[in-house]
Amino acid sequence: ETGVTQTPRHLVMGMTNKKSLKCEQHLGHNAMYWYKQSAKKPLELMFVYNFKEQTENNSVPSRFSPECPNSSHLFLHLHTLQPEDSALYLCASSQDTDSYEQYFGPGTRLTVT
Amino acid sequence: AQSVTQLDSQVPVFEEAPVELRCNYSSSVSVYLFWYVQYPNQGLQLLLKYLSGSTLVKSINGFEAEFNKSQTSFHLRKPSVHISDTAEYFCAVPSGGSYIPTFGRGTSLIVHP
């Protein structure tokens, strides 16, 4: 595997379910990011990790819980989501947060029913 | 905070025609500017960047963008588009105090045969 991978690619979940999104980067980077991409809206930065430490949380509701066990893996734990949380969730990585170029995964298409 | 505005949400064009995707930025400090492209069912990829030096920057697949300080613009152009250029294009600028990009709403380029 090369680059940034995300699993699953598609996920349908009910509002009472608990699920997790997984991201893995094979680039040797130290920073990882979660973005939310909704139709016709700018990408929303959700969380930033630099050297496994969370450095940004952009007022994301607590029903989204990130986890970064090491520099190569990033998870987004989901519970009691709302229909408006349906979106494409993109993971990205960069050498560190002082690097301007980000490398994105293909995203997980989440539908909350 | 720095931001970008993409005025066109969708740009339809015929194959082999020229195209311009518009991006205006707001910043009173040194400017770094980026264009990312998102092909269907994929994550974003860095297309080209302006950091300093020549105001005209080019990508490997024929796109170019010109940094225009007086007009606060960084429009993306291609003299002759191909069907495979159909994608979503995002203009971006680093957010205040870091290199983490803030993205515009995106412009959907649709190339018709």
PDB file of C-alpha atoms in Angstrom:
ATOM      1  CA  GLU A   1       0.000   0.000   0.000  1.00  0.00           C
ATOM      2  CA  THR A   2       1.190   3.489  -0.774  1.00  0.00           C
ATOM      3  CA  GLY A   3       0.046   6.955   0.166  1.00  0.00           C
ATOM      4  CA  VAL A   4      -2.934   7.418   2.448  1.00  0.00           C
ATOM      5  CA  THR A   5      -5.572   4.723   2.765  1.00  0.00           C
ATOM      6  CA  GLN A   6      -8.970   4.898   4.425  1.00  0.00           C
ATOM      7  CA  THR A   7     -11.388   2.182   5.467  1.00  0.00           C
ATOM      8  CA  PRO A   8     -14.205   1.622   5.003  1.00  0.00           C
ATOM      9  CA  ARG A   9     -14.854   3.511   1.783  1.00  0.00           C
ATOM     10  CA  HIS A  10     -18.597   3.549   2.438  1.00  0.00           C
ATOM     11  CA  LEU A  11     -20.497   3.325   5.710  1.00  0.00           C
ATOM     12  CA  VAL A  12     -24.186   3.455   6.515  1.00  0.00           C
ATOM     13  CA  MET A  13     -25.073   3.677  10.172  1.00  0.00           C
ATOM     14  CA  GLY A  14     -28.083   4.383  12.327  1.00  0.00           C
ATOM     15  CA  MET A  15     -28.132   7.193  14.830  1.00  0.00           C
ATOM     16  CA  THR A  16     -27.676   4.809  17.755  1.00  0.00           C
ATOM     17  CA  ASN A  17     -24.745   2.894  16.275  1.00  0.00           C
ATOM     18  CA  LYS A  18     -21.089   3.140  17.154  1.00  0.00           C
ATOM     19  CA  LYS A  19     -18.550   2.835  14.363  1.00  0.00           C
ATOM     20  CA  SER A  20     -14.969   3.832  13.617  1.00  0.00           C
ATOM     21  CA  LEU A  21     -13.214   5.190  10.568  1.00  0.00           C
ATOM     22  CA  LYS A  22      -9.608   4.218   9.992  1.00  0.00           C
ATOM     23  CA  CYS A  23      -6.818   6.060   8.221  1.00  0.00           C
ATOM     24  CA  GLU A  24      -3.294   4.848   7.571  1.00  0.00           C
ATOM     25  CA  GLN A  25      -0.441   6.689   5.905  1.00  0.00           C
ATOM     26  CA  HIS A  26       2.620   5.012   4.435  1.00  0.00           C
ATOM     27  CA  LEU A  27       4.585   8.210   3.800  1.00  0.00           C
ATOM     28  CA  GLY A  28       6.529   8.549   7.032  1.00  0.00           C
ATOM     29  CA  HIS A  29       4.679  11.743   7.913  1.00  0.00           C
ATOM     30  CA  ASN A  30       4.227  13.109  11.400  1.00  0.00           C
ATOM     31  CA  ALA A  31       1.002  15.104  11.038  1.00  0.00           C
ATOM     32  CA  MET A  32      -2.457  13.731  10.317  1.00  0.00           C
ATOM     33  CA  TYR A  33      -5.790  15.432   9.816  1.00  0.00           C
ATOM     34  CA  TRP A  34      -9.523  14.718   9.646  1.00  0.00           C
ATOM     35  CA  TYR A  35     -11.682  16.812   7.320  1.00  0.00           C
ATOM     36  CA  LYS A  36     -15.427  16.787   6.681  1.00  0.00           C
ATOM     37  CA  GLN A  37     -16.554  17.414   3.109  1.00  0.00           C
ATOM     38  CA  SER A  38     -20.235  18.226   2.660  1.00  0.00           C
ATOM     39  CA  ALA A  39     -21.872  19.077  -0.643  1.00  0.00           C
ATOM     40  CA  LYS A  40     -21.356  22.706  -1.712  1.00  0.00           C
ATOM     41  CA  LYS A  41     -19.527  23.627   1.483  1.00  0.00           C
ATOM     42  CA  PRO A  42     -15.818  24.281   2.035  1.00  0.00           C
ATOM     43  CA  LEU A  43     -13.792  21.484   3.526  1.00  0.00           C
ATOM     44  CA  GLU A  44     -14.064  21.652   7.283  1.00  0.00           C
ATOM     45  CA  LEU A  45     -10.942  20.873   9.271  1.00  0.00           C
ATOM     46  CA  MET A  46     -11.972  18.758  12.252  1.00  0.00           C
ATOM     47  CA  PHE A  47      -8.851  17.548  14.041  1.00  0.00           C
ATOM     48  CA  VAL A  48      -5.081  17.847  13.716  1.00  0.00           C
ATOM     49  CA  TYR A  49      -2.448  15.576  15.188  1.00  0.00           C
ATOM     50  CA  ASN A  50       1.259  16.389  15.119  1.00  0.00           C
ATOM     51  CA  PHE A  51       3.671  13.748  16.426  1.00  0.00           C
ATOM     52  CA  LYS A  52       0.658  11.897  17.922  1.00  0.00           C
ATOM     53  CA  GLU A  53      -0.460  14.927  19.911  1.00  0.00           C
ATOM     54  CA  GLN A  54      -3.764  16.611  19.137  1.00  0.00           C
ATOM     55  CA  THR A  55      -3.044  20.218  18.261  1.00  0.00           C
ATOM     56  CA  GLU A  56      -6.413  21.355  16.933  1.00  0.00           C
ATOM     57  CA  ASN A  57     -10.044  20.579  17.585  1.00  0.00           C
ATOM     58  CA  ASN A  58     -12.204  22.933  15.587  1.00  0.00           C
ATOM     59  CA  SER A  59     -15.270  22.937  17.831  1.00  0.00           C
ATOM     60  CA  VAL A  60     -16.231  19.452  16.728  1.00  0.00           C
ATOM     61  CA  PRO A  61     -19.162  17.857  18.613  1.00  0.00           C
ATOM     62  CA  SER A  62     -18.195  15.217  21.140  1.00  0.00           C
ATOM     63  CA  ARG A  63     -20.002  12.522  19.157  1.00  0.00           C
ATOM     64  CA  PHE A  64     -16.826  12.544  17.030  1.00  0.00           C
ATOM     65  CA  SER A  65     -13.822  11.216  18.929  1.00  0.00           C
ATOM     66  CA  PRO A  66     -10.374  11.005  17.295  1.00  0.00           C
ATOM     67  CA  GLU A  67      -7.574   8.665  18.242  1.00  0.00           C
ATOM     68  CA  CYS A  68      -3.976   8.660  17.053  1.00  0.00           C
ATOM     69  CA  PRO A  69      -2.072   5.682  18.495  1.00  0.00           C
ATOM     70  CA  ASN A  70       1.018   6.378  16.371  1.00  0.00           C
ATOM     71  CA  SER A  71       2.113   8.666  13.563  1.00  0.00           C
ATOM     72  CA  SER A  72       0.900   6.249  10.889  1.00  0.00           C
ATOM     73  CA  HIS A  73      -2.641   5.610  12.106  1.00  0.00           C
ATOM     74  CA  LEU A  74      -5.603   7.832  12.780  1.00  0.00           C
ATOM     75  CA  PHE A  75      -9.094   6.823  13.820  1.00  0.00           C
ATOM     76  CA  LEU A  76     -12.377   8.667  14.071  1.00  0.00           C
ATOM     77  CA  HIS A  77     -14.806   7.049  16.491  1.00  0.00           C
ATOM     78  CA  LEU A  78     -18.451   7.825  15.845  1.00  0.00           C
ATOM     79  CA  HIS A  79     -21.434   7.478  18.168  1.00  0.00           C
ATOM     80  CA  THR A  80     -25.008   8.795  18.286  1.00  0.00           C
ATOM     81  CA  LEU A  81     -24.564  10.692  15.053  1.00  0.00           C
ATOM     82  CA  GLN A  82     -27.184  12.887  13.395  1.00  0.00           C
ATOM     83  CA  PRO A  83     -28.366  12.810   9.767  1.00  0.00           C
ATOM     84  CA  GLU A  84     -26.555  16.113   9.130  1.00  0.00           C
ATOM     85  CA  ASP A  85     -23.304  14.298   9.881  1.00  0.00           C
ATOM     86  CA  SER A  86     -23.659  12.459   6.579  1.00  0.00           C
ATOM     87  CA  ALA A  87     -20.687  13.538   4.455  1.00  0.00           C
ATOM     88  CA  LEU A  88     -17.371  12.462   2.976  1.00  0.00           C
ATOM     89  CA  TYR A  89     -14.741  12.214   5.694  1.00  0.00           C
ATOM     90  CA  LEU A  90     -11.238  12.775   4.407  1.00  0.00           C
ATOM     91  CA  CYS A  91      -8.004  11.932   6.120  1.00  0.00           C
ATOM     92  CA  ALA A  92      -4.784  13.705   5.189  1.00  0.00           C
ATOM     93  CA  SER A  93      -1.161  13.688   6.261  1.00  0.00           C
ATOM     94  CA  SER A  94       1.837  15.962   5.894  1.00  0.00           C
ATOM     95  CA  GLN A  95       5.463  15.866   6.972  1.00  0.00           C
ATOM     96  CA  ASP A  96       4.455  17.977   9.964  1.00  0.00           C
ATOM     97  CA  THR A  97       2.128  20.929  10.567  1.00  0.00           C
ATOM     98  CA  ASP A  98       4.766  23.318   9.184  1.00  0.00           C
ATOM     99  CA  SER A  99       4.524  21.613   5.804  1.00  0.00           C
ATOM    100  CA  TYR A 100       2.195  23.182   3.255  1.00  0.00           C
ATOM    101  CA  GLU A 101       1.534  20.094   1.145  1.00  0.00           C
ATOM    102  CA  GLN A 102      -1.043  17.647   2.379  1.00  0.00           C
ATOM    103  CA  TYR A 103      -1.658  14.156   1.007  1.00  0.00           C
ATOM    104  CA  PHE A 104      -5.237  12.980   1.099  1.00  0.00           C
ATOM    105  CA  GLY A 105      -6.877   9.602   1.305  1.00  0.00           C
ATOM    106  CA  PRO A 106      -9.900   8.743  -0.884  1.00  0.00           C
ATOM    107  CA  GLY A 107     -12.346   9.340   1.944  1.00  0.00           C
ATOM    108  CA  THR A 108     -15.123   7.448   3.676  1.00  0.00           C
ATOM    109  CA  ARG A 109     -18.632   8.218   2.443  1.00  0.00           C
ATOM    110  CA  LEU A 110     -20.778   8.201   5.604  1.00  0.00           C
ATOM    111  CA  THR A 111     -24.553   8.064   5.559  1.00  0.00           C
ATOM    112  CA  VAL A 112     -26.443   8.395   8.838  1.00  0.00           C
ATOM    113  CA  THR A 113     -29.981   7.084   8.731  1.00  0.00           C
TER     114      THR A 113
ATOM    115  CA  ALA B   1      -7.625  35.066   9.126  1.00  0.00           C
ATOM    116  CA  GLN B   2      -6.781  34.433   5.507  1.00  0.00           C
ATOM    117  CA  SER B   3      -9.465  33.104   3.184  1.00  0.00           C
ATOM    118  CA  VAL B   4     -10.187  32.363  -0.469  1.00  0.00           C
ATOM    119  CA  THR B   5     -13.287  32.854  -2.567  1.00  0.00           C
ATOM    120  CA  GLN B   6     -14.151  30.733  -5.556  1.00  0.00           C
ATOM    121  CA  LEU B   7     -16.932  32.543  -7.358  1.00  0.00           C
ATOM    122  CA  ASP B   8     -17.918  29.772  -9.752  1.00  0.00           C
ATOM    123  CA  SER B   9     -19.439  26.620  -8.319  1.00  0.00           C
ATOM    124  CA  GLN B  10     -19.577  24.920 -11.718  1.00  0.00           C
ATOM    125  CA  VAL B  11     -17.818  25.546 -15.035  1.00  0.00           C
ATOM    126  CA  PRO B  12     -18.980  23.525 -18.055  1.00  0.00           C
ATOM    127  CA  VAL B  13     -16.735  23.577 -21.088  1.00  0.00           C
ATOM    128  CA  PHE B  14     -16.225  21.618 -24.278  1.00  0.00           C
ATOM    129  CA  GLU B  15     -13.157  19.488 -24.845  1.00  0.00           C
ATOM    130  CA  GLU B  16     -10.161  21.365 -26.289  1.00  0.00           C
ATOM    131  CA  ALA B  17     -11.604  24.735 -25.233  1.00  0.00           C
ATOM    132  CA  PRO B  18      -9.700  27.034 -22.856  1.00  0.00           C
ATOM    133  CA  VAL B  19     -10.844  27.370 -19.250  1.00  0.00           C
ATOM    134  CA  GLU B  20     -10.285  29.715 -16.331  1.00  0.00           C
ATOM    135  CA  LEU B  21     -11.276  28.906 -12.749  1.00  0.00           C
ATOM    136  CA  ARG B  22     -11.334  31.955 -10.542  1.00  0.00           C
ATOM    137  CA  CYS B  23      -9.910  32.353  -7.070  1.00  0.00           C
ATOM    138  CA  ASN B  24      -9.588  35.523  -5.019  1.00  0.00           C
ATOM    139  CA  TYR B  25      -7.848  35.675  -1.674  1.00  0.00           C
ATOM    140  CA  SER B  26      -7.976  38.011   1.278  1.00  0.00           C
ATOM    141  CA  SER B  27      -4.751  38.559   3.107  1.00  0.00           C
ATOM    142  CA  SER B  28      -2.674  41.455   4.290  1.00  0.00           C
ATOM    143  CA  VAL B  29       0.433  39.412   4.924  1.00  0.00           C
ATOM    144  CA  SER B  30       2.786  37.281   2.842  1.00  0.00           C
ATOM    145  CA  VAL B  31       0.737  34.964   0.691  1.00  0.00           C
ATOM    146  CA  TYR B  32       1.129  31.329  -0.145  1.00  0.00           C
ATOM    147  CA  LEU B  33      -1.525  29.999  -2.517  1.00  0.00           C
ATOM    148  CA  PHE B  34      -2.463  26.522  -3.697  1.00  0.00           C
ATOM    149  CA  TRP B  35      -4.720  24.720  -6.099  1.00  0.00           C
ATOM    150  CA  TYR B  36      -5.832  21.188  -5.259  1.00  0.00           C
ATOM    151  CA  VAL B  37      -7.770  18.855  -7.563  1.00  0.00           C
ATOM    152  CA  GLN B  38     -10.199  16.110  -6.568  1.00  0.00           C
ATOM    153  CA  TYR B  39     -11.008  13.543  -9.253  1.00  0.00           C
ATOM    154  CA  PRO B  40     -14.230  11.523  -8.837  1.00  0.00           C
ATOM    155  CA  ASN B  41     -14.099   9.103  -5.896  1.00  0.00           C
ATOM    156  CA  GLN B  42     -10.631  10.242  -4.872  1.00  0.00           C
ATOM    157  CA  GLY B  43      -9.055  12.490  -2.274  1.00  0.00           C
ATOM    158  CA  LEU B  44      -7.525  15.879  -3.004  1.00  0.00           C
ATOM    159  CA  GLN B  45      -4.140  16.206  -4.712  1.00  0.00           C
ATOM    160  CA  LEU B  46      -1.917  19.277  -4.807  1.00  0.00           C
ATOM    161  CA  LEU B  47      -1.993  20.626  -8.367  1.00  0.00           C
ATOM    162  CA  LEU B  48       0.292  23.652  -8.055  1.00  0.00           C
ATOM    163  CA  LYS B  49       1.493  26.197  -5.544  1.00  0.00           C
ATOM    164  CA  TYR B  50       2.783  29.728  -5.283  1.00  0.00           C
ATOM    165  CA  LEU B  51       5.261  30.405  -2.497  1.00  0.00           C
ATOM    166  CA  SER B  52       7.520  33.133  -3.882  1.00  0.00           C
ATOM    167  CA  GLY B  53       9.432  34.073  -7.008  1.00  0.00           C
ATOM    168  CA  SER B  54       7.822  33.871 -10.429  1.00  0.00           C
ATOM    169  CA  THR B  55       4.163  34.808 -10.282  1.00  0.00           C
ATOM    170  CA  LEU B  56       3.292  32.261 -12.963  1.00  0.00           C
ATOM    171  CA  VAL B  57       3.330  28.666 -11.769  1.00  0.00           C
ATOM    172  CA  LYS B  58       2.661  25.567 -13.819  1.00  0.00           C
ATOM    173  CA  SER B  59       1.594  21.982 -13.236  1.00  0.00           C
ATOM    174  CA  ILE B  60       2.782  18.911 -15.102  1.00  0.00           C
ATOM    175  CA  ASN B  61      -0.584  18.414 -16.824  1.00  0.00           C
ATOM    176  CA  GLY B  62      -0.857  21.796 -18.531  1.00  0.00           C
ATOM    177  CA  PHE B  63      -2.562  23.921 -15.891  1.00  0.00           C
ATOM    178  CA  GLU B  64      -1.081  27.227 -14.817  1.00  0.00           C
ATOM    179  CA  ALA B  65      -1.980  29.913 -12.300  1.00  0.00           C
ATOM    180  CA  GLU B  66      -0.810  33.475 -11.918  1.00  0.00           C
ATOM    181  CA  PHE B  67      -0.439  35.273  -8.629  1.00  0.00           C
ATOM    182  CA  ASN B  68      -1.782  38.806  -9.084  1.00  0.00           C
ATOM    183  CA  LYS B  69      -1.196  40.905  -6.005  1.00  0.00           C
ATOM    184  CA  SER B  70      -3.007  44.016  -7.248  1.00  0.00           C
ATOM    185  CA  GLN B  71      -6.156  42.020  -7.974  1.00  0.00           C
ATOM    186  CA  THR B  72      -5.670  39.587  -5.056  1.00  0.00           C
ATOM    187  CA  SER B  73      -6.268  36.727  -7.446  1.00  0.00           C
ATOM    188  CA  PHE B  74      -4.795  33.330  -8.246  1.00  0.00           C
ATOM    189  CA  HIS B  75      -6.857  32.130 -11.200  1.00  0.00           C
ATOM    190  CA  LEU B  76      -6.265  28.683 -12.678  1.00  0.00           C
ATOM    191  CA  ARG B  77      -6.087  28.363 -16.464  1.00  0.00           C
ATOM    192  CA  LYS B  78      -5.611  25.742 -19.131  1.00  0.00           C
ATOM    193  CA  PRO B  79      -5.501  26.582 -22.841  1.00  0.00           C
ATOM    194  CA  SER B  80      -7.084  23.298 -23.977  1.00  0.00           C
ATOM    195  CA  VAL B  81      -8.947  20.965 -21.619  1.00  0.00           C
ATOM    196  CA  HIS B  82      -9.398  17.224 -21.883  1.00  0.00           C
ATOM    197  CA  ILE B  83     -12.235  14.994 -20.733  1.00  0.00           C
ATOM    198  CA  SER B  84      -9.937  13.670 -18.014  1.00  0.00           C
ATOM    199  CA  ASP B  85      -9.703  17.160 -16.477  1.00  0.00           C
ATOM    200  CA  THR B  86     -13.269  16.771 -15.214  1.00  0.00           C
ATOM    201  CA  ALA B  87     -12.891  17.167 -11.466  1.00  0.00           C
ATOM    202  CA  GLU B  88     -13.460  19.453  -8.492  1.00  0.00           C
ATOM    203  CA  TYR B  89     -10.818  22.168  -8.091  1.00  0.00           C
ATOM    204  CA  PHE B  90     -10.086  23.832  -4.769  1.00  0.00           C
ATOM    205  CA  CYS B  91      -8.154  27.006  -4.148  1.00  0.00           C
ATOM    206  CA  ALA B  92      -6.468  27.169  -0.744  1.00  0.00           C
ATOM    207  CA  VAL B  93      -4.451  29.483   1.477  1.00  0.00           C
ATOM    208  CA  PRO B  94      -2.709  28.647   4.755  1.00  0.00           C
ATOM    209  CA  SER B  95      -4.766  29.575   7.791  1.00  0.00           C
ATOM    210  CA  GLY B  96      -3.451  32.128  10.190  1.00  0.00           C
ATOM    211  CA  GLY B  97      -0.353  31.076  12.099  1.00  0.00           C
ATOM    212  CA  SER B  98       0.223  27.756  10.364  1.00  0.00           C
ATOM    213  CA  TYR B  99       0.589  26.127   6.981  1.00  0.00           C
ATOM    214  CA  ILE B 100      -2.624  24.141   7.336  1.00  0.00           C
ATOM    215  CA  PRO B 101      -4.691  25.123   4.279  1.00  0.00           C
ATOM    216  CA  THR B 102      -8.098  26.772   4.369  1.00  0.00           C
ATOM    217  CA  PHE B 103     -10.005  25.666   1.289  1.00  0.00           C
ATOM    218  CA  GLY B 104     -12.489  27.461  -0.915  1.00  0.00           C
ATOM    219  CA  ARG B 105     -15.881  25.969  -1.715  1.00  0.00           C
ATOM    220  CA  GLY B 106     -14.533  24.339  -4.869  1.00  0.00           C
ATOM    221  CA  THR B 107     -15.322  24.682  -8.573  1.00  0.00           C
ATOM    222  CA  SER B 108     -16.639  21.717 -10.477  1.00  0.00           C
ATOM    223  CA  LEU B 109     -15.053  21.610 -13.942  1.00  0.00           C
ATOM    224  CA  ILE B 110     -17.182  19.587 -16.330  1.00  0.00           C
ATOM    225  CA  VAL B 111     -15.621  18.864 -19.717  1.00  0.00           C
ATOM    226  CA  HIS B 112     -18.054  17.799 -22.428  1.00  0.00           C
ATOM    227  CA  PRO B 113     -17.028  15.894 -25.567  1.00  0.00           C
TER     228      PRO B 113
END
